[in-house]
Structure formats: C-alpha cells, structure tokens
XYZ file of C-alpha atoms in Angstrom:
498
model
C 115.558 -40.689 64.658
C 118.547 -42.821 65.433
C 121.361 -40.971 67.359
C 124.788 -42.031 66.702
C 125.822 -40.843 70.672
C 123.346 -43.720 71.531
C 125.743 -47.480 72.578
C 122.920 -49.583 71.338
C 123.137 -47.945 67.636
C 127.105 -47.609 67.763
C 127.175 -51.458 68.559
C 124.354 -52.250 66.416
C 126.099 -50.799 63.200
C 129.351 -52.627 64.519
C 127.672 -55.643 64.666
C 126.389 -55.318 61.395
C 129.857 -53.990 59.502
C 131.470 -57.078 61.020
C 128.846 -59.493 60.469
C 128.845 -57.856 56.525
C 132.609 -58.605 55.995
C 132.538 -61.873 57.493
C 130.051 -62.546 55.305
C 131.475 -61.018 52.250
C 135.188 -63.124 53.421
C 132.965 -66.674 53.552
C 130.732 -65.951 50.540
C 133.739 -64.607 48.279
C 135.973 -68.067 49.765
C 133.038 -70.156 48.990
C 132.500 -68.717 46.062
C 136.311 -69.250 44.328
C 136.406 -72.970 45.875
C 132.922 -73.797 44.090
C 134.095 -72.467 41.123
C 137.354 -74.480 41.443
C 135.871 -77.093 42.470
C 133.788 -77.155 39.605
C 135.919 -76.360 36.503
C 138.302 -79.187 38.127
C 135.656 -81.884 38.146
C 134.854 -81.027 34.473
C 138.500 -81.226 33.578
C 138.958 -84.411 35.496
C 135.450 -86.014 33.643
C 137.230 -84.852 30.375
C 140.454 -86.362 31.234
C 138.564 -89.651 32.196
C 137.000 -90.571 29.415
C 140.034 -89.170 26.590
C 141.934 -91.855 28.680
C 139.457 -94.584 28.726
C 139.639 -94.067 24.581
C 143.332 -93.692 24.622
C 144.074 -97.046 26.408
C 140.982 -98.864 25.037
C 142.617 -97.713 20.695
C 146.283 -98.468 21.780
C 145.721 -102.129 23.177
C 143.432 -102.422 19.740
C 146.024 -100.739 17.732
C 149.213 -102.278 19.075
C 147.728 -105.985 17.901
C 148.201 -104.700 14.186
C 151.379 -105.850 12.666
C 151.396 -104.527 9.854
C 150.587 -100.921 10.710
C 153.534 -100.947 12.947
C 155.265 -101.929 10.302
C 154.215 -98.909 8.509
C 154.448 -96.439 11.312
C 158.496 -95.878 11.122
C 158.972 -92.781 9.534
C 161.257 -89.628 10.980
C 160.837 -87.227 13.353
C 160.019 -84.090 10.941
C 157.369 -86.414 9.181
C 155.815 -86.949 12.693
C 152.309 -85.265 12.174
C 152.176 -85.750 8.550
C 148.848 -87.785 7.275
C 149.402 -91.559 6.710
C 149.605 -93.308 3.386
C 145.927 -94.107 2.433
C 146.399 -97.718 3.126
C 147.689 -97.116 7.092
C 145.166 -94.238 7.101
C 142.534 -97.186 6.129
C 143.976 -99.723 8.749
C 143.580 -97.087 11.688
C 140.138 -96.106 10.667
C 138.709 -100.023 10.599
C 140.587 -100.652 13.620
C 139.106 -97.616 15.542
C 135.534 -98.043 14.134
C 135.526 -101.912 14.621
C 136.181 -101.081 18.746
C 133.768 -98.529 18.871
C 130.766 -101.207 17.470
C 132.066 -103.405 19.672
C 132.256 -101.144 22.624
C 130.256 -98.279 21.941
C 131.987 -96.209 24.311
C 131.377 -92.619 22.526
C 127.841 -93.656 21.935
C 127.358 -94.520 25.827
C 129.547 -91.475 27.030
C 127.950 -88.275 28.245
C 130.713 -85.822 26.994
C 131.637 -84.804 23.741
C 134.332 -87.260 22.029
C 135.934 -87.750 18.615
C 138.771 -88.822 17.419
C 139.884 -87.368 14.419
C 143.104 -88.167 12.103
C 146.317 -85.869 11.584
C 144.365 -84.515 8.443
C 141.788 -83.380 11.246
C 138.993 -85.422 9.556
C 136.434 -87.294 11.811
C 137.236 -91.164 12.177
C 134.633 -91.536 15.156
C 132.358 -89.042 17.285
C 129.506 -88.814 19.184
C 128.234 -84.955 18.373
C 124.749 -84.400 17.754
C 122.702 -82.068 15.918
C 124.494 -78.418 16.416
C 127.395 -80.210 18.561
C 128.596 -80.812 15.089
C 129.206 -77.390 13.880
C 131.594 -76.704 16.951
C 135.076 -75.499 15.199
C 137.436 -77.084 16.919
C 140.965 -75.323 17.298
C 143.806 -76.783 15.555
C 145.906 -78.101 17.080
C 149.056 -77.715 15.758
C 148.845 -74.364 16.813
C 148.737 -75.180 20.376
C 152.863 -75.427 21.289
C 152.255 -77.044 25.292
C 150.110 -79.953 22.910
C 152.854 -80.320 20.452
C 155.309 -80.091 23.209
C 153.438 -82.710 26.271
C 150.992 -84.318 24.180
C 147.604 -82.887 26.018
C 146.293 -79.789 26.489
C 143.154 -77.900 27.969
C 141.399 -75.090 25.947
C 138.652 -72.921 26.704
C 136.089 -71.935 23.065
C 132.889 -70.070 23.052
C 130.273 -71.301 20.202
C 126.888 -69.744 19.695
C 127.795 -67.659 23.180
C 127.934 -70.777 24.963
C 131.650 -71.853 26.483
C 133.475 -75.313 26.064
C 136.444 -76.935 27.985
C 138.230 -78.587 25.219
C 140.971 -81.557 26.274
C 143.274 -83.051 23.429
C 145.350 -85.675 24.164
C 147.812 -87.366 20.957
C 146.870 -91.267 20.317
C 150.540 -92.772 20.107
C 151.031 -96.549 19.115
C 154.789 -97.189 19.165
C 155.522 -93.921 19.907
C 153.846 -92.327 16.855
C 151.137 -89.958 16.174
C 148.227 -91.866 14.463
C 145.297 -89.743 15.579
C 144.238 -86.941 18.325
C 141.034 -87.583 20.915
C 139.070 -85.013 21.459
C 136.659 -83.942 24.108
C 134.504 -80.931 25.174
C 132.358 -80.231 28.029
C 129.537 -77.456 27.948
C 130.258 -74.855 31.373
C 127.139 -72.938 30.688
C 125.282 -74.752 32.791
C 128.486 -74.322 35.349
C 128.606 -70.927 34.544
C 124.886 -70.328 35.143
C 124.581 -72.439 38.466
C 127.972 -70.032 39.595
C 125.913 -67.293 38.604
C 122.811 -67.947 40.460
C 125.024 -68.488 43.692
C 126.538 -65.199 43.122
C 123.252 -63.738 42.653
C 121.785 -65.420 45.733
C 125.020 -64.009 47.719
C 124.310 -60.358 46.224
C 120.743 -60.711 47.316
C 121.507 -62.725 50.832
C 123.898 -60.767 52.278
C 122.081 -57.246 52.517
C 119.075 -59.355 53.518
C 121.059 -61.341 56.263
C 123.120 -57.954 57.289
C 119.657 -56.277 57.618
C 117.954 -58.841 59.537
C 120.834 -59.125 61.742
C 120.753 -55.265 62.465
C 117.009 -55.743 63.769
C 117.900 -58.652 65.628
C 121.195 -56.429 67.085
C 118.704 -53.643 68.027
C 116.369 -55.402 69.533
C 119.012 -57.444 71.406
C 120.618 -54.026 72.233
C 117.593 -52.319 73.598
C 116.963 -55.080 75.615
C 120.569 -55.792 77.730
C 120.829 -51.803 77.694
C 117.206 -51.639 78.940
C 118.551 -51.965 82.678
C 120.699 -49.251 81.755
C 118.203 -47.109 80.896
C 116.185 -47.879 84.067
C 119.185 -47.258 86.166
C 119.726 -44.026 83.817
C 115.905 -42.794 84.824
C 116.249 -43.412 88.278
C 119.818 -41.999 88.591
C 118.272 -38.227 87.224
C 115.549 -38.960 90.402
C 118.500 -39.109 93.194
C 119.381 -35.521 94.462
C 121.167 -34.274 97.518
C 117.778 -34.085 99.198
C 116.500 -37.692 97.907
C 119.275 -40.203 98.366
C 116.894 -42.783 99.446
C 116.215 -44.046 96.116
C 118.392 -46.846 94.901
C 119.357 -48.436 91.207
C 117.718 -50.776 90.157
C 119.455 -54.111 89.544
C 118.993 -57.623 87.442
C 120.445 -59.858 90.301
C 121.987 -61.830 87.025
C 125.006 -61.615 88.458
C 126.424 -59.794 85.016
C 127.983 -56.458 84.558
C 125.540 -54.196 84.826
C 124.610 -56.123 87.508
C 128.052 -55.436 89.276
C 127.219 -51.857 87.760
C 124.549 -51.039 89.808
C 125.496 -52.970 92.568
C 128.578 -50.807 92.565
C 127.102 -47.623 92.302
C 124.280 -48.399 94.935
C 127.240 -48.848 97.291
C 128.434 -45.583 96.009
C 125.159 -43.700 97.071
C 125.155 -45.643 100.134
C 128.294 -43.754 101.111
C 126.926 -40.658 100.037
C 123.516 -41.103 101.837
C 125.770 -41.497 104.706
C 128.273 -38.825 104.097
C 125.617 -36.535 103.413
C 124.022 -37.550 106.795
C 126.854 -36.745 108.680
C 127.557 -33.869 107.275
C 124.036 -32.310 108.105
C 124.218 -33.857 111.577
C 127.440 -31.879 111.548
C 126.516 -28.545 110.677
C 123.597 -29.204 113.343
C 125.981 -29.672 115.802
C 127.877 -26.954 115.101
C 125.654 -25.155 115.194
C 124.336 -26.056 118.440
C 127.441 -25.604 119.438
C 128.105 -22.221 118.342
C 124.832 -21.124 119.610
C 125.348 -21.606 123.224
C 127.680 -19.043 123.504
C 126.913 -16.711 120.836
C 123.922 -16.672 122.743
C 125.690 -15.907 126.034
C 127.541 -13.374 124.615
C 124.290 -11.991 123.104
C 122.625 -11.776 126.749
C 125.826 -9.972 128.044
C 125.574 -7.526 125.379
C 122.332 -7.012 126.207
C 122.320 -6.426 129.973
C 125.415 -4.052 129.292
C 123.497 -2.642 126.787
C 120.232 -1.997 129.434
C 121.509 0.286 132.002
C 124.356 1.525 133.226
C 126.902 -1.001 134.874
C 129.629 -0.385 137.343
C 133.209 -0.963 136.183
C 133.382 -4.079 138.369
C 129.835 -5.355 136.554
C 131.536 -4.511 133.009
C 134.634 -6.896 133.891
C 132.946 -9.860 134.652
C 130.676 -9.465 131.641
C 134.176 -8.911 129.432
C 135.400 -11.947 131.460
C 132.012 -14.121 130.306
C 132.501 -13.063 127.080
C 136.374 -13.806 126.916
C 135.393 -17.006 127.834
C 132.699 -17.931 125.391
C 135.302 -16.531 122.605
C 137.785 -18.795 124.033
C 135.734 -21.354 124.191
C 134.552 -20.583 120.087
C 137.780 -20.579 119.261
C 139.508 -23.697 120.980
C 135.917 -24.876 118.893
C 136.431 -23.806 115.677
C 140.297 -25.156 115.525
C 139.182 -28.417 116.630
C 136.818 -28.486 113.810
C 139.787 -27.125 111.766
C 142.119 -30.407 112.636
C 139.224 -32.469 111.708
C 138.775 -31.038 108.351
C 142.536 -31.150 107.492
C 142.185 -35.024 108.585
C 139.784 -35.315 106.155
C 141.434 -33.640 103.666
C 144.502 -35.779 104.236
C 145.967 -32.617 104.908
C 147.201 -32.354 108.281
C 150.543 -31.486 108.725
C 152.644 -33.074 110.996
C 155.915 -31.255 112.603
C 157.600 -34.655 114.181
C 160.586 -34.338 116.364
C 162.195 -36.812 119.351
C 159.949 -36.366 122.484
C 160.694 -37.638 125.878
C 157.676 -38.980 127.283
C 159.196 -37.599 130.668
C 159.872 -34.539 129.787
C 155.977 -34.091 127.763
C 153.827 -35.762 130.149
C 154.885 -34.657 133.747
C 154.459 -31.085 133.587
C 151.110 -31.913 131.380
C 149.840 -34.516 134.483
C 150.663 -31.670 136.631
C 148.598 -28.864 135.231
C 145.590 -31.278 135.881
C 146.423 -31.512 139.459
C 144.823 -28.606 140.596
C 141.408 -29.457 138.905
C 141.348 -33.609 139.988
C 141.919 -31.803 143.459
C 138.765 -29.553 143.221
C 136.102 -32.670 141.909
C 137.807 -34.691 144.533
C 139.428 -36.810 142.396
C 142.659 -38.643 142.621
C 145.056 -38.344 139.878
C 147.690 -40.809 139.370
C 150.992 -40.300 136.846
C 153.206 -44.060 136.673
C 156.017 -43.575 134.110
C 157.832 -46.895 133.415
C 161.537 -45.462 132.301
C 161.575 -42.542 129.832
C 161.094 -43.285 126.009
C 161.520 -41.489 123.420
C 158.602 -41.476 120.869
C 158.544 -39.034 117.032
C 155.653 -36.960 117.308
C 154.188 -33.357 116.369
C 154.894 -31.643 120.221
C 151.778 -29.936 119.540
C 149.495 -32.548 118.451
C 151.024 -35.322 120.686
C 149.839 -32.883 123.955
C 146.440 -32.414 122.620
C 145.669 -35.965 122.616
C 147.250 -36.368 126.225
C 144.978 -32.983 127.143
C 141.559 -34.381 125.567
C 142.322 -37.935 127.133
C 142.707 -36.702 130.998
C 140.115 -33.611 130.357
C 137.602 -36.463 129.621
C 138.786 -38.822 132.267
C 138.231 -36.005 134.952
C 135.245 -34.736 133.240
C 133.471 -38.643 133.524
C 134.862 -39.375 136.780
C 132.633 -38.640 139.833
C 134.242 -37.548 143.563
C 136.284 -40.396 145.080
C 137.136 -41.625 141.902
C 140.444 -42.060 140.156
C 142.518 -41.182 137.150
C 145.813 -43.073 136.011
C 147.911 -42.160 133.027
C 150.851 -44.465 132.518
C 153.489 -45.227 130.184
C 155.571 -48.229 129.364
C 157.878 -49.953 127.099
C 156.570 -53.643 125.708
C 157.887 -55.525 122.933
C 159.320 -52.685 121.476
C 156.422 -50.490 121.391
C 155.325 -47.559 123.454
C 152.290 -47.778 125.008
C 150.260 -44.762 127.037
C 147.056 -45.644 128.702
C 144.767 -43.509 130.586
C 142.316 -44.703 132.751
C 139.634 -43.523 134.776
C 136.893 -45.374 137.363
C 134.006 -42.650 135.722
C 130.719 -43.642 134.141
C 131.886 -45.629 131.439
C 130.337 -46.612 128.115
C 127.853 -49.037 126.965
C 128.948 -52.077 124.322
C 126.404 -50.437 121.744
C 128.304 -46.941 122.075
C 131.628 -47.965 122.370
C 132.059 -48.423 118.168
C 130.416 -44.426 117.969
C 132.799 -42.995 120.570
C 135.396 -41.644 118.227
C 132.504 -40.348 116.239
C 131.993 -36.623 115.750
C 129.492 -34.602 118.123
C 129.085 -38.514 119.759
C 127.996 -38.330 123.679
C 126.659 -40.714 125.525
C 123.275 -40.666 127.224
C 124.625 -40.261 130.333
C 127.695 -38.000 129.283
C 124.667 -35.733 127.357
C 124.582 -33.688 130.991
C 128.187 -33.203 131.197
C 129.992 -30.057 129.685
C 131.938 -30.846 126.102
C 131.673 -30.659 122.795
C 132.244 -34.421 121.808
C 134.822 -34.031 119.367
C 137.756 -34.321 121.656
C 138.291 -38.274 121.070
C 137.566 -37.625 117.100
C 140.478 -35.714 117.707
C 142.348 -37.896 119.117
C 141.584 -40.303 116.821
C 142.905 -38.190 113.908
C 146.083 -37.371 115.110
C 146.484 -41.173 115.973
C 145.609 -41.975 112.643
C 147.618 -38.931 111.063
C 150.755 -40.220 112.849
C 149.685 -43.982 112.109
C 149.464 -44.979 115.606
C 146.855 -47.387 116.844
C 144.618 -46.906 119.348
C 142.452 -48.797 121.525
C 139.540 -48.371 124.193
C 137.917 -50.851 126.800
C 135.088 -49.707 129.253
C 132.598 -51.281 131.732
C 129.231 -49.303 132.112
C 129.940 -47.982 136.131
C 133.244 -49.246 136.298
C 135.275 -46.649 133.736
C 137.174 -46.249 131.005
C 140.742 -47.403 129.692
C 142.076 -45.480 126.542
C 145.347 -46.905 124.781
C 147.551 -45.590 121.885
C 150.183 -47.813 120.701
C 153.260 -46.260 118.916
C 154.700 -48.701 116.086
C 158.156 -49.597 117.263
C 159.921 -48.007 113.953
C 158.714 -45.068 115.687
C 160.164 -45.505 119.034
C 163.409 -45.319 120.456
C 164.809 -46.255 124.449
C 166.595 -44.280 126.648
C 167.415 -44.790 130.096
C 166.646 -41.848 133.036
C-alpha cells in the first residue's frame, strides 16, 4: 500500500492535481472559444446570405416607379400591409429575381421572405422545415427599434438561430427576410467534445500518475540506494561509502556531500580511537609505576628512608598524570571552542627572562648552551598563563631534541609591526613527510619515539596560538634542528622602549 510519508507518492499526486487543473483550465477555455467560435460563424453565415437577399430585392425594387410612388404613407402606417396592387408589384418583383437568380434555391440555410401580413412571398423550406413557427416579429422591440435581430427557437426539440432583418426600399418597410440555421448538429459536435474532455481528462490524469510514479521511483531510486547503504554505516563500519550517479545532478551533489561528511567522520572517529590509545598508553606508564611501588611497599617492611623515595616516585608519576590530564583538558576546551582566554599587556621582558632562566640549570646539565636575544621590550595581549606554556613546551622540546654541544636560542623582535618569538635549536630535527603531523596529537617522530614526552606539547601550542589568533610557523632540517615561530598580528601589539 501507498504511504503518503513516501516523496515519490506526495509528488506523484502533485503532479497529477496540477496536471488535472491545467487540464480542466485548457479544456474549459477551449471549450467556451469553440462554442463561440461556433455560434458566431452560424450568425455570420445567417447574416451573409439575409444581406446577399437584402441588396440583391432593393437594387430590383428601387427600379420600380410606380411602387415608390405608392410607398409614401406615415410613420404610424409604417408596418401596415400594402394595398393589394403594391402588395402584387412586390411579390412579381421578388419572385421574378428569384427565377432569375435562384439564390434561395442554391442557398444552404433556411430563407424566406415574407410580407408585413407575415405570408410567404418566397422560401426555400422543405418538407418539415415548413412547419417551423416563426416568431413574430412585431413583438421583438430591438427589431422594431434597429431593423435586425437574432433569436434563438426550439422545434420538434431541435434549436434554430433565427436572423430577421426589415427589406426597406426608400426607407419603407415592404417585406422582412428571414433565415434560420439548425445548431443541433453544433450542439451535438459541442457535446461530443465535452464528452471526450469528461472521458480524457481522468484517462490523461491517470496515465500521467503512472508515468509520474514510474518517473519518481526511478530519480528517487539513487535515493533509496544511498538510503540502504546509509542504515549499513555504523561507528564500527565507516568504510562504506554512498553510492553516487556521477550525473553531476543533485543527488549527485547529495551524496557527494555526504560522502565528504563520512569522510570526516571516518577520520574523526580515527583520531579519536588513536586518542584514547594514547592516553591510555600514556596513563599506563605511570599508573603502572605507581602500581610496582605499591607493591614493593606492600612486600616487606621498608625503612622510613625506602618509604620516601617510593612517596617521592609516586609524587612524581601523579605530577606527571596531572600536568597530563590538564593538557588534555586545554585540548578539549580548544575543541570545544571553549577556551577561555584572560588577556592582559605583557612585557616580553619581563615574561621571558625569568622563564629562559629557569631552563638554565637543565641546558647546563645535557651540556647544552642556551641562548636568550631580546630585541627591545614589546608589549604583546596575551593570557599570562597560556602565553608561558607555549614559551615552556617550545624550550622543554628544544632541550629535550638537542644532543650535548648543541644549542638553544629564543629571541624576540619587532618587524613591520608585528612581534615575532622564535626558538631554535641545532637537535635532531624533522623529516619533510613529518613536518605537516607535528602539531598533531600523540605525534613523535621516529627518532623522537626514544625520547621522554607525551607529544602533545606543540598541539598545545598550537591551540593557544590559534585560540589567541596568532600564527605560527616551523622550519627544520633532518640533523641540523629546528626553528619554531609565532607571529602576533600587529592590532595585538604595542612598542615600548627599555
């Protein structure tokens, strides 16, 4: 059974209530203009030949003297019979042209011509033609009043046009032409068209409502393939794609549009489990310390010197959880657009000295020489917080990649109105291939893969560049190291000499 919820039966009966009042607009216009068109031509015929007779009697009648002679009489006497002998001149006259001519007897309608006493002078009805009753016309006040008039009689069922028109010679009445045309056959061919309409229109409507629904089914029958296939993609299967025409039409776009859309949830979703791996991973290491403290402690008794270095270990693996979880914590709030952003005036003096300095003591201890270059002291709008845990994860990874006898520079400087902070470092590097995947999450190198970290401190840095709509930028040589720059937009940045 059809369901109305279904698009291809919605625009199927759409189709078909439009296509039925179109229909029913033409057939109902065409319809009234036939009809028009019809009754006018038999008016105009009837018209025709009255005048041919009208012209033809008054150019015969006009050539008689004598009955012009006779013809004065006043206006209240107008369409009162003739004295027998004018009545005799008009009938000879009118029956000597139609010997001569036999018009009437040639014409197709129905003519006479009949006195003011409403007695036949001349007519060409036949047979039962001749039993029509004919109106009178001195009842009919637009005759009386114009000289012509149309009337519409039924005989034996059947309806007549009627057209009278007055036969004037001089200006005077002498006789009236009459003509009638049969509409039944009018009448019957109007009613087989409207019959044909009444029968057509279902049948076209219906036809048309196949020919919908089995146009419907087959542009929607994409649709329904992408509709099956859709129900097959889960969580767990997103390598399954729509399938698509390649017609280059809507549904086309359609599934073109929503393939991209599972592409970025195929990826999404692979991130997110390579993710949770690596946090895991990451949280196992030291739960799993911790859990081997616990258990040594747990073994046999430990001295109180014994105890504090296992509370130390442990400290530390917290720690080291914790500083793990927030950085995951940042991350999400990036995501989430939601990562609020405290900004003040910060003197890159003032920030970045002490900060260089706390990382003195370690560069010292891997033999490693670091290097602070200020250029003047700008003033940047930052979050004091955030701002320092970039500069933290940038020189913890430059020492942490840098080998003995290397070298670590962090500078800052002023150019065309924009602050610019670089930190380099003559370390291991990166490869071309990696360098795009180095702000990625849980991202290490091969070579950094036997170095301590979690590799999310540059996805951090990244979102609190992107958070505070800085820019940033990296270049590195495999062997030679590593330069890491963030550019602050100069509506951002203000000057301000030591």
């Amino acid at each position: 059974m059809l369901k109305l919820q279904s698009v291809k039966v919605r625009l199927t009966l759409w189709y078909a209530l439009v296509l039925s009042v179109f229909l029913a607009i033409f057939s109902f216009m065409m319809y009234a203009e036939l009809a028009r068109a019809l009754y006018h031509d038999a008016e105009k015929n009837l018209a025709w030949s009255v005048q041919k007779v009208d012209e033809a009697l008054q150019t015969k009648l006009k050539k008689q003297t004598k009955l012009l002679q006779s013809l004065t009489r006043s206006p209240q006497e107008s369409l009162k019979p003739f004295p027998p002998e004018t009545e005799k001149i008009i009938k000879e006259v009118i029956l000597e042209w139609e010997r001569q001519e036999l018009f009437l007897a040639r014409s197709q309608h129905t003519l006479r011509v009949v006195d003011l006493s409403r007695q036949d002078i001349v007519s060409n009805l036949k047979e039962w033609e001749k039993e029509i009753i004919f109106p009178n016309f001195e009842r009919d006040s637009y005759f009386m009043e114009s000289g012509a008039s149309y009337q519409t009689i039924h005989f034996k069922n059947k309806p007549f046009r009627l057209y009278y028109k007055m036969l004037r010679v001089g200006g005077y009445p002498v006789a009236v032409i009459q003509s009638a045309y049969a509409l039944h056959e009018t009448e019957k061919t109007l009613k087989q068209l409207g019959s044909m309409i009444a029968i057509g229109i279902p049948l076209a409507v219906l036809c048309a409502c196949f020919a919908g629904w089995f146009l419907a089914r087959r542009f929607f029958k994409p649709v329904d393939s992408m509709t099956r296939e859709a129900k097959q993609i889960t969580a767990a299967h997103l390598d399954s794609r729509l399938p698509r025409t390649y017609m280059g039409d809507e549904i086309d776009r359609l599934a073109e549009t929503l393939n991209e859309m599972i592409d970025r949830l195929e990826h999404s979703t692979r991130a997110m489990r390579e993710f949770s791996s690596d946090v895991s991973h990451e949280l196992k290491t030291p739960l799993a310390i911790i859990r081997g403290e616990l258990d040594l402690a747990s073994r046999k008794t430990r001295s109180r010197e014994e105890i504090d270095k296992m509370l130390l270990v442990i400290s530390e693996e917290t720690d080291e959880m914790i500083r793990l979880v927030n950085d995951l914590m940042i991350l999400v709030r990036s995501d989430a657009r939601q990562l609020r952003l405290d900004k003040q005036h910060l003197h890159l003096l003032e920030v970045l000295e002490p900060l260089v300095d706390r990382f003195q003591e370690r560069s010292r201890q891997k033999g490693i020489r670091l290097i602070w270059n200020p250029s003047g002291n700008a003033v940047i709008e930052a979050d004091e917080g955030h701002f320092k845990r970039v500069m933290n994860n940038l020189v913890d990874n430059a020492l942490k990649f840098t080998d003995s006898g290397g070298e670590v520079t962090v500078s800052a400087s002023t150019q065309n109105e924009m602050v610019i902070i670089e930190v380099k470092d003559s370390g291991i590097g990166i490869t071309s291939e990696n360098q795009p995947k180095i702000f990625m999450r849980f991202f290490r190198d091969e070579k950094a893969r036997s170095r301590e970290g979690s590799g999310l401190g540059l996805s951090i840095v990244k979102a609190i560049c992107d958070a505070h709509a800085w820019q940033i930028g990296l270049e590195s040589i495999p062997g030679q190291g590593t330069l890491i720059r963030i550019f602050i937009p100069a509506s951002e940045v203000g000057a301000e000499s030591e």
